[in-house]
Short mmCIF file of C-alpha atoms and ligand atoms in Angstrom, two decimals:
data_model
loop_
_atom_site.label_atom_id
_atom_site.label_comp_id
_atom_site.label_asym_id
_atom_site.label_seq_id
_atom_site.Cartn_x
_atom_site.Cartn_y
_atom_site.Cartn_z
CA MET M 293 -5.65 -22.39 -9.78
CA MET M 294 -7.34 -19.18 -10.73
CA ILE M 295 -7.12 -17.21 -13.95
CA ARG M 296 -7.64 -13.67 -14.16
CA THR M 297 -7.23 -11.01 -16.63
CA TYR M 298 -5.34 -7.51 -15.88
CA LYS M 299 -5.34 -4.90 -18.33
CA TYR M 300 -2.93 -1.94 -18.60
CA ARG M 301 -2.58 1.14 -20.87
CA LEU M 302 0.45 1.27 -22.92
CA PHE M 303 2.59 4.77 -23.06
CA THR M 304 3.98 4.43 -26.73
CA ASN M 305 6.20 7.09 -28.42
CA LYS M 306 5.52 7.87 -32.06
CA ARG M 307 8.10 5.29 -33.24
CA GLN M 308 6.58 2.40 -30.98
CA ARG M 309 3.10 3.57 -32.08
CA GLU M 310 3.90 3.34 -35.92
CA ALA M 311 5.75 -0.01 -35.23
CA LEU M 312 2.45 -1.54 -33.45
CA ASP M 313 0.14 0.04 -36.17
CA PHE M 314 2.43 -1.63 -38.90
CA ILE M 315 2.58 -5.23 -37.18
CA LEU M 316 -1.45 -5.02 -36.52
CA TRP M 317 -1.64 -4.21 -40.19
CA GLN M 318 0.54 -7.17 -41.36
CA GLN M 319 -1.51 -9.47 -39.08
CA ARG M 320 -4.72 -8.24 -40.52
CA ILE M 321 -3.47 -9.04 -43.99
CA LEU M 322 -2.35 -12.53 -42.90
CA TYR M 323 -5.76 -13.25 -41.29
CA ASN M 324 -7.56 -12.54 -44.30
CA ALA M 325 -4.92 -14.22 -46.56
CA ALA M 326 -5.75 -17.31 -44.49
CA LEU M 327 -9.26 -17.10 -44.67
CA GLU M 328 -9.04 -16.56 -48.36
CA GLN M 329 -6.89 -19.88 -48.64
CA ARG M 330 -9.40 -21.69 -46.92
CA LYS M 331 -12.13 -20.34 -49.14
CA THR M 332 -10.46 -20.97 -52.03
CA VAL M 333 -9.64 -24.72 -51.32
CA TYR M 334 -13.04 -25.38 -50.10
CA GLU M 335 -14.53 -24.07 -53.10
CA ALA M 336 -12.24 -25.98 -55.54
CA THR M 337 -12.09 -29.05 -53.83
CA GLY M 338 -14.81 -29.18 -51.03
CA LYS M 339 -11.98 -29.91 -48.65
CA GLY M 340 -10.86 -27.95 -45.65
CA VAL M 341 -7.37 -26.97 -45.09
CA SER M 342 -5.98 -27.77 -41.69
CA TYR M 343 -4.18 -25.37 -38.98
CA VAL M 344 -0.86 -27.55 -39.66
CA GLU M 345 -1.08 -27.12 -43.39
CA GLN M 346 -1.75 -23.29 -42.84
CA TRP M 347 1.26 -22.94 -40.43
CA ALA M 348 3.54 -24.52 -43.06
CA HIS M 349 2.53 -22.32 -45.74
CA PHE M 350 2.50 -19.00 -43.77
CA ARG M 351 5.43 -19.64 -42.12
CA ASP M 352 7.35 -19.82 -45.47
CA VAL M 353 5.28 -16.39 -46.45
CA ARG M 354 6.52 -15.06 -43.28
CA ASN M 355 10.06 -16.09 -43.94
CA ALA M 356 10.27 -14.74 -47.38
CA ASN M 357 9.15 -11.23 -46.54
CA PRO M 358 11.27 -10.18 -43.55
CA ASP M 359 10.15 -6.49 -43.94
CA THR M 360 6.57 -7.04 -43.78
CA PHE M 361 5.15 -10.29 -42.42
CA GLY M 362 8.50 -10.93 -41.03
CA MET M 363 7.84 -8.20 -38.52
CA VAL M 364 5.15 -10.57 -36.85
CA ASN M 365 6.41 -12.67 -34.28
CA ALA M 366 6.15 -16.65 -35.39
CA THR M 367 4.10 -17.63 -32.33
CA SER M 368 1.98 -14.73 -32.62
CA LEU M 369 1.44 -15.81 -36.11
CA GLN M 370 0.45 -19.30 -34.88
CA GLN M 371 -2.28 -17.83 -32.62
CA LEU M 372 -3.61 -15.69 -35.47
CA LEU M 373 -3.99 -19.01 -37.63
CA ARG M 374 -5.68 -20.62 -34.47
CA ARG M 375 -8.09 -17.76 -34.61
CA VAL M 376 -8.88 -18.43 -38.34
CA ASP M 377 -9.25 -22.07 -37.57
CA LYS M 378 -11.52 -21.34 -34.48
CA ALA M 379 -13.78 -19.25 -36.93
CA TYR M 380 -13.80 -21.72 -39.47
CA ARG M 381 -14.76 -24.63 -37.23
CA ALA M 382 -17.51 -22.63 -35.58
CA PHE M 383 -18.71 -22.07 -39.20
CA PHE M 384 -18.67 -25.89 -40.07
CA ARG M 385 -20.23 -26.74 -36.85
CA ARG M 386 -23.28 -24.46 -37.36
CA LEU M 387 -23.59 -25.68 -41.08
CA LYS M 388 -23.48 -29.28 -39.95
CA ALA M 389 -26.17 -28.43 -37.60
CA GLY M 390 -28.40 -27.36 -40.38
CA GLU M 391 -28.04 -23.59 -39.94
CA THR M 392 -26.91 -21.01 -42.52
CA PRO M 393 -24.21 -19.54 -40.77
CA GLY M 394 -22.37 -16.43 -42.59
CA TYR M 395 -19.02 -17.23 -44.01
CA PRO M 396 -16.33 -16.11 -41.62
CA ARG M 397 -15.62 -12.28 -41.97
CA PHE M 398 -12.79 -10.91 -43.65
CA LYS M 399 -11.39 -8.19 -41.52
CA GLY M 400 -11.56 -4.53 -42.64
CA ARG M 401 -9.32 -1.81 -41.08
CA ASN M 402 -12.18 -1.36 -38.35
CA ARG M 403 -12.78 -4.84 -37.52
CA PHE M 404 -9.15 -5.85 -36.65
CA HIS M 405 -7.82 -4.67 -33.35
CA SER M 406 -5.80 -6.98 -31.29
CA MET M 407 -2.74 -9.46 -31.70
CA GLU M 408 -2.25 -12.33 -29.53
CA PHE M 409 1.06 -13.60 -27.89
CA LYS M 410 2.65 -16.25 -25.59
CA HIS M 411 4.32 -14.53 -22.73
CA GLY M 412 8.19 -14.72 -23.16
CA ASP M 413 7.96 -15.29 -26.63
CA GLY M 414 8.02 -11.75 -28.57
CA VAL M 415 6.53 -10.27 -25.54
CA LYS M 416 7.73 -9.96 -21.93
CA LEU M 417 6.71 -7.83 -18.92
CA TYR M 418 9.57 -6.64 -16.66
CA GLN M 419 10.69 -4.29 -14.20
CA ASN M 420 13.69 -2.34 -15.33
CA ASP M 421 16.67 -1.53 -12.73
CA ARG M 422 14.83 1.70 -12.05
CA GLY M 423 11.92 -0.25 -10.88
CA GLN M 424 9.86 0.81 -13.90
CA VAL M 425 7.61 -1.69 -15.58
CA ARG M 426 8.03 -2.02 -19.24
CA LEU M 427 6.61 -4.41 -21.76
CA ARG M 428 9.33 -5.57 -24.44
CA ILE M 429 7.74 -6.08 -27.66
CA GLN M 430 9.47 -7.87 -30.49
CA ASN M 431 10.17 -5.36 -33.41
CA VAL M 432 8.73 -2.43 -31.32
CA GLY M 433 10.73 -2.03 -28.37
CA HIS M 434 10.47 -1.58 -24.60
CA VAL M 435 7.05 0.13 -23.91
CA LYS M 436 6.02 2.11 -20.72
CA VAL M 437 3.27 0.43 -19.14
CA LYS M 438 0.76 2.26 -16.56
CA TYR M 439 1.31 -0.34 -13.84
CA HIS M 440 -1.73 0.78 -11.68
CA ARG M 441 -2.20 -2.52 -10.22
CA ASP M 442 -0.10 -5.38 -9.06
CA LEU M 443 -0.48 -8.97 -10.28
CA PRO M 444 -1.28 -11.46 -7.57
CA ALA M 445 2.08 -12.71 -5.97
CA ASP M 446 3.45 -15.80 -7.68
CA SER M 447 1.67 -15.34 -10.67
CA ARG M 448 2.36 -16.64 -14.10
CA ILE M 449 1.55 -14.75 -17.24
CA LYS M 450 0.32 -17.21 -19.85
CA HIS M 451 -1.38 -15.16 -22.76
CA VAL M 452 -0.90 -11.77 -23.91
CA VAL M 453 -3.32 -9.65 -26.02
CA ILE M 454 -1.87 -6.13 -27.37
CA LYS M 455 -5.00 -4.15 -28.49
CA ARG M 456 -5.55 -0.76 -30.15
CA SER M 457 -8.58 1.06 -28.94
CA LEU M 458 -9.51 4.68 -30.02
CA GLY M 459 -5.92 5.45 -30.95
CA ASN M 460 -4.41 3.94 -27.73
CA TRP M 461 -2.66 0.72 -26.96
CA TYR M 462 -3.41 -1.58 -24.33
CA VAL M 463 -2.25 -4.92 -23.00
CA THR M 464 -4.30 -7.52 -21.53
CA LEU M 465 -2.38 -10.14 -19.36
CA MET M 466 -4.07 -13.55 -18.86
CA VAL M 467 -2.38 -14.58 -15.31
CA GLU M 468 -2.67 -17.82 -13.68
CA PHE M 469 -1.98 -18.12 -10.06
CA GLU M 470 -2.84 -20.02 -6.83
CA SER M 471 -6.06 -19.31 -5.54
CA LEU M 472 -5.64 -17.28 -2.31
CA PRO M 473 -7.86 -18.26 0.74
CA TYR M 474 -9.72 -15.60 2.34
CA PRO M 475 -7.95 -14.35 5.80
CA PRO M 476 -10.37 -15.17 8.52
CA LEU M 477 -12.53 -12.34 10.01
CA THR M 478 -11.05 -11.08 13.32
CA GLY M 479 -13.77 -8.57 14.39
CA GLU M 480 -11.23 -5.68 14.93
CA GLY M 481 -10.85 -2.56 13.44
CA VAL M 482 -7.89 -0.06 13.46
CA GLY M 483 -7.27 3.58 12.67
CA ILE M 484 -4.19 4.76 11.04
CA ASP M 485 -2.39 7.83 11.06
CA VAL M 486 0.27 8.33 8.38
CA GLY M 487 3.44 10.28 7.80
CA LEU M 488 4.82 12.48 10.47
CA LYS M 489 7.03 11.08 13.11
CA SER M 490 6.71 7.40 12.31
CA LEU M 491 5.84 6.14 8.75
CA LEU M 492 2.42 4.66 10.52
CA ALA M 493 0.72 4.87 13.84
CA LEU M 494 -1.88 2.30 14.71
CA SER M 495 -4.86 2.96 17.27
CA ASP M 496 -3.70 0.18 19.31
CA GLY M 497 -0.47 1.75 19.74
CA THR M 498 1.78 0.03 17.50
CA LEU M 499 4.37 2.44 15.48
CA VAL M 500 5.43 1.28 12.15
CA ASP M 501 8.59 2.51 10.44
CA ASN M 502 10.64 2.02 7.54
CA PRO M 503 12.57 -1.22 7.97
CA ARG M 504 16.40 -0.89 8.59
CA TRP M 505 17.52 -2.15 5.08
CA LEU M 506 15.19 0.49 3.48
CA ARG M 507 16.54 3.10 5.91
CA ASN M 508 20.00 2.36 4.84
CA SER M 509 19.30 2.56 1.18
CA LEU M 510 17.74 5.96 1.79
CA LYS M 511 20.90 6.91 4.02
CA ARG M 512 22.96 5.98 1.05
CA LEU M 513 20.95 7.88 -1.38
CA ARG M 514 21.39 11.09 0.67
CA VAL M 515 25.31 10.45 0.55
CA LEU M 516 25.26 9.81 -3.49
CA ASN M 517 23.10 12.98 -3.71
CA ARG M 518 25.44 14.93 -1.86
CA LYS M 519 28.37 13.47 -3.99
CA LEU M 520 26.79 14.15 -7.30
CA ALA M 521 26.29 17.78 -6.24
CA ARG M 522 30.07 18.16 -5.49
CA GLN M 523 31.08 16.64 -8.88
CA LYS M 524 31.53 18.44 -12.09
CA LYS M 525 28.43 18.04 -14.09
CA GLY M 526 29.12 15.91 -17.05
CA SER M 527 32.35 14.57 -16.03
CA THR M 528 33.19 10.81 -16.36
CA ASN M 529 32.84 10.68 -12.23
CA TRP M 530 29.44 12.54 -12.19
CA ARG M 531 28.22 10.18 -14.78
CA GLN M 532 29.27 7.12 -12.78
CA THR M 533 27.71 8.60 -9.55
CA ALA M 534 24.49 9.26 -11.60
CA ALA M 535 24.37 5.91 -12.85
CA ARG M 536 24.75 4.46 -9.42
CA LEU M 537 21.80 6.88 -8.08
CA ALA M 538 19.57 5.72 -10.68
CA ARG M 539 20.39 2.06 -9.79
CA LEU M 540 19.67 2.78 -6.20
CA HIS M 541 16.45 4.58 -6.93
CA GLY M 542 15.24 1.48 -8.63
CA LYS M 543 16.43 -0.79 -5.93
CA ILE M 544 14.62 1.72 -3.23
CA ALA M 545 11.46 1.51 -5.26
CA ASN M 546 11.55 -2.38 -5.18
CA GLN M 547 12.17 -2.42 -1.52
CA ARG M 548 9.63 -0.10 -0.71
CA ARG M 549 7.19 -1.74 -2.82
CA ASP M 550 7.99 -4.89 -1.13
CA PHE M 551 7.72 -3.58 2.28
CA TRP M 552 4.21 -1.86 1.62
CA HIS M 553 3.15 -5.35 0.33
CA LYS M 554 4.13 -7.12 3.61
CA THR M 555 2.61 -4.29 5.59
CA THR M 556 -0.68 -3.96 3.66
CA ARG M 557 -1.12 -7.87 3.84
CA GLN M 558 -0.59 -7.92 7.74
CA LEU M 559 -3.14 -5.13 8.25
CA VAL M 560 -5.59 -6.81 6.15
CA ASN M 561 -5.07 -10.07 7.80
CA GLN M 562 -5.36 -8.53 11.25
CA TYR M 563 -8.05 -6.11 10.76
CA ASP M 564 -11.78 -6.29 9.26
CA LEU M 565 -11.85 -2.69 9.18
CA ILE M 566 -8.88 -0.16 8.31
CA CYS M 567 -9.70 3.40 8.76
CA ILE M 568 -7.30 5.99 7.18
CA GLU M 569 -7.55 9.84 6.36
CA ASN M 570 -8.74 10.72 3.27
CA LEU M 571 -5.73 13.07 2.52
CA THR M 572 -6.16 14.89 -0.80
CA LEU M 573 -3.03 15.89 -2.67
CA GLY M 574 -3.98 19.83 -1.78
CA PHE M 575 -4.16 18.86 2.00
CA MET M 576 -0.68 17.18 1.68
CA THR M 577 1.22 19.81 -0.40
CA ALA M 578 -0.42 22.53 2.25
CA ASN M 579 1.31 20.56 5.06
CA ARG M 580 4.92 20.77 3.85
CA HIS M 581 6.11 18.09 6.49
CA LEU M 582 3.60 15.84 5.31
CA ALA M 583 4.05 16.60 1.79
CA LEU M 584 8.01 15.79 2.29
CA SER M 585 7.35 12.48 4.02
CA ALA M 586 4.60 11.54 1.71
CA HIS M 587 6.66 11.78 -1.23
CA ASP M 588 9.66 10.05 0.31
CA ALA M 589 7.60 6.92 1.67
CA GLY M 590 5.51 6.35 -1.22
CA LEU M 591 2.48 6.73 0.79
CA GLY M 592 0.09 6.77 -2.25
CA GLU M 593 1.43 3.31 -3.02
CA PHE M 594 0.50 2.32 0.57
CA ARG M 595 -3.04 3.47 -0.01
CA SER M 596 -3.59 1.83 -3.44
CA LEU M 597 -1.92 -1.43 -2.00
CA LEU M 598 -4.24 -1.51 0.80
CA ALA M 599 -7.39 -0.75 -1.00
CA TYR M 600 -6.65 -3.41 -3.31
CA LYS M 601 -5.53 -6.33 -0.88
CA ALA M 602 -8.54 -5.23 1.43
CA GLU M 603 -11.02 -5.56 -1.62
CA GLU M 604 -9.45 -9.03 -2.32
CA ALA M 605 -9.76 -10.15 0.96
CA GLY M 606 -13.21 -8.91 1.38
CA LYS M 607 -12.41 -6.31 3.97
CA GLN M 608 -13.15 -2.75 4.55
CA VAL M 609 -11.24 0.51 4.17
CA ALA M 610 -12.84 3.79 5.50
CA LEU M 611 -11.69 7.09 4.60
CA VAL M 612 -12.43 9.76 7.32
CA PRO M 613 -12.18 13.61 6.76
CA PRO M 614 -8.60 14.71 8.10
CA GLN M 615 -9.93 17.77 10.19
CA TYR M 616 -9.07 17.77 13.94
CA THR M 617 -7.93 14.04 14.13
CA SER M 618 -4.63 15.25 15.72
CA GLN M 619 -6.16 17.84 17.83
CA LEU M 620 -9.06 16.04 19.60
CA CYS M 621 -8.54 13.88 22.78
CA SER M 622 -9.37 10.37 21.73
CA GLU M 623 -10.52 9.80 25.22
CA CYS M 624 -12.89 12.54 26.03
CA GLY M 625 -12.95 14.62 22.83
CA THR M 626 -11.83 17.86 24.26
CA MET M 627 -9.71 19.95 21.82
CA VAL M 628 -6.27 20.08 22.55
CA ALA M 629 -4.56 22.43 20.25
CA LYS M 630 -0.85 21.57 19.44
CA SER M 631 1.79 22.60 16.78
CA LEU M 632 3.35 20.02 14.42
CA ASN M 633 6.53 19.81 16.83
CA VAL M 634 4.59 18.68 19.93
CA ARG M 635 5.11 14.83 19.93
CA VAL M 636 2.81 13.82 22.89
CA HIS M 637 -0.70 14.36 23.38
CA GLN M 638 -1.49 15.56 26.96
CA CYS M 639 -5.25 15.96 27.86
CA ALA M 640 -5.62 18.51 30.87
CA ALA M 641 -9.43 17.22 31.08
CA CYS M 642 -9.04 13.49 31.25
CA GLY M 643 -5.36 13.08 32.03
CA LEU M 644 -4.78 11.06 28.96
CA GLU M 645 -1.03 11.12 27.83
CA LEU M 646 -0.49 9.47 24.48
CA ASP M 647 1.94 9.70 21.54
CA ARG M 648 0.27 12.37 19.44
CA ASP M 649 -0.17 9.97 16.36
CA VAL M 650 -1.40 7.23 18.16
CA ASN M 651 -4.05 9.84 19.68
CA ALA M 652 -4.80 10.74 16.10
CA ALA M 653 -5.06 7.06 14.98
CA ARG M 654 -7.60 6.40 17.63
CA ASN M 655 -9.77 9.42 16.58
CA ILE M 656 -9.45 8.09 12.94
CA LEU M 657 -10.97 4.67 14.10
CA THR M 658 -13.64 6.37 15.93
CA LEU M 659 -14.65 8.59 12.98
CA GLY M 660 -14.11 5.57 10.54
CA LEU M 661 -16.51 3.55 12.71
CA SER M 662 -19.28 6.27 12.37
CA VAL M 663 -18.33 7.18 8.72
CA CYS M 664 -18.87 3.55 7.34
CA ASP M 665 -22.00 3.05 9.76
CA LEU M 666 -20.76 -0.30 10.52
CA THR M 667 -20.13 -1.82 13.79
CA LEU M 668 -17.77 -4.73 13.97
CA ALA M 669 -20.36 -6.79 15.29
CA LEU M 670 -21.85 -6.87 11.76
CA ALA M 671 -18.99 -9.07 10.61
CA GLY M 672 -21.51 -11.18 9.10
CA VAL M 673 -22.20 -8.41 6.36
CA LEU M 674 -18.50 -8.56 5.49
CA GLN M 675 -18.77 -12.28 5.14
CA GLU M 676 -21.89 -11.90 2.84
CA ALA M 677 -20.09 -9.35 0.76
CA ARG M 678 -17.38 -11.98 0.14
CA HIS M 679 -19.90 -14.13 -1.92
CA PHE M 680 -20.11 -11.13 -4.61
CA SER M 681 -16.48 -10.40 -4.74
CA GLY M 682 -14.96 -13.65 -5.69
CA GLU M 683 -13.75 -14.31 -8.91
CA SER M 684 -13.62 -11.42 -11.18
CA SER M 685 -11.95 -9.98 -13.78
CA HIS M 686 -9.54 -7.01 -12.80
CA GLU M 687 -9.03 -4.09 -15.26
ZN1 ZN D 209 -9.14 13.82 27.23
#
């Protein structure tokens, strides 16, 4: 079993921000009150107050003030009291050891930034039916999450910390999952050309396309879009179609994510070195065809998943400059100029005849090998690198 933490930025609206500020403020008051109670009792009787006693007391305080302390989730309050308990235990431990520790600090406004939750109790991470990731926070609402990185497959979120930092809000998820064994090294590399005729063309000749179920959804999307355009804007039918479209968008986003997960997993399992073109946004928009398919296929998602999975598996992704990869002959290096509608690479110099995208993929592999200055015989280097990329915290 492995534990990792994942941190995400939250995008709050004004109302959510105010609610979070308010709850954090209530938590701070409760924290200081719990500390105060311990101090008072200790000074009066020489005895401590246990966590259980404090919980009984502050539970009542919370219930008696629904508009203020009542906004704090009950389990979150328990976590808070455990923090007080921990601070106190540490204090007494040091006292016993003959040290002179400072009394646990009361927290000023600038010293109290976070609140803790148990996942599923007052806080829940979920995907809405449009495929967007949200964090539902009790008494705050459904907050947008900048979900830049997926959680490991089959992971369970245990502990949640919501934190304010420099005016922004973040969530840190402590996640438990079965540790994934590294895939074995294969000594193989691959070049990948993206996004014209096929979704992906591999240097070994494989062409990867959208799976049928995704193509069907995309077809349905086009049908619904046409239907919507015909209907009177704002009418009941129009609204119905719009709602169906929104649901379908969510479904497609999920299907696509799922497909890219599987594809990148396979690539990382099969190859030690994966070379792709370093396509900037500018380059993609300059090539209208590519821009369209890039948008349609979620190629950005493909690239980030690939990079992330490769890193996790201790394998390499090489980014190569995109110039001329489709024009050069991958066999002899002769320039064979061709426009976008020419599908086959035919070299007059050496006689090579190949799918144009596969030819490009082979060039990309060659470039990748030179760019990263790494021959596959150096697989041992990768092996070694793995020792440094083992258990780590991902932000
Ligand atoms: Zn040639």
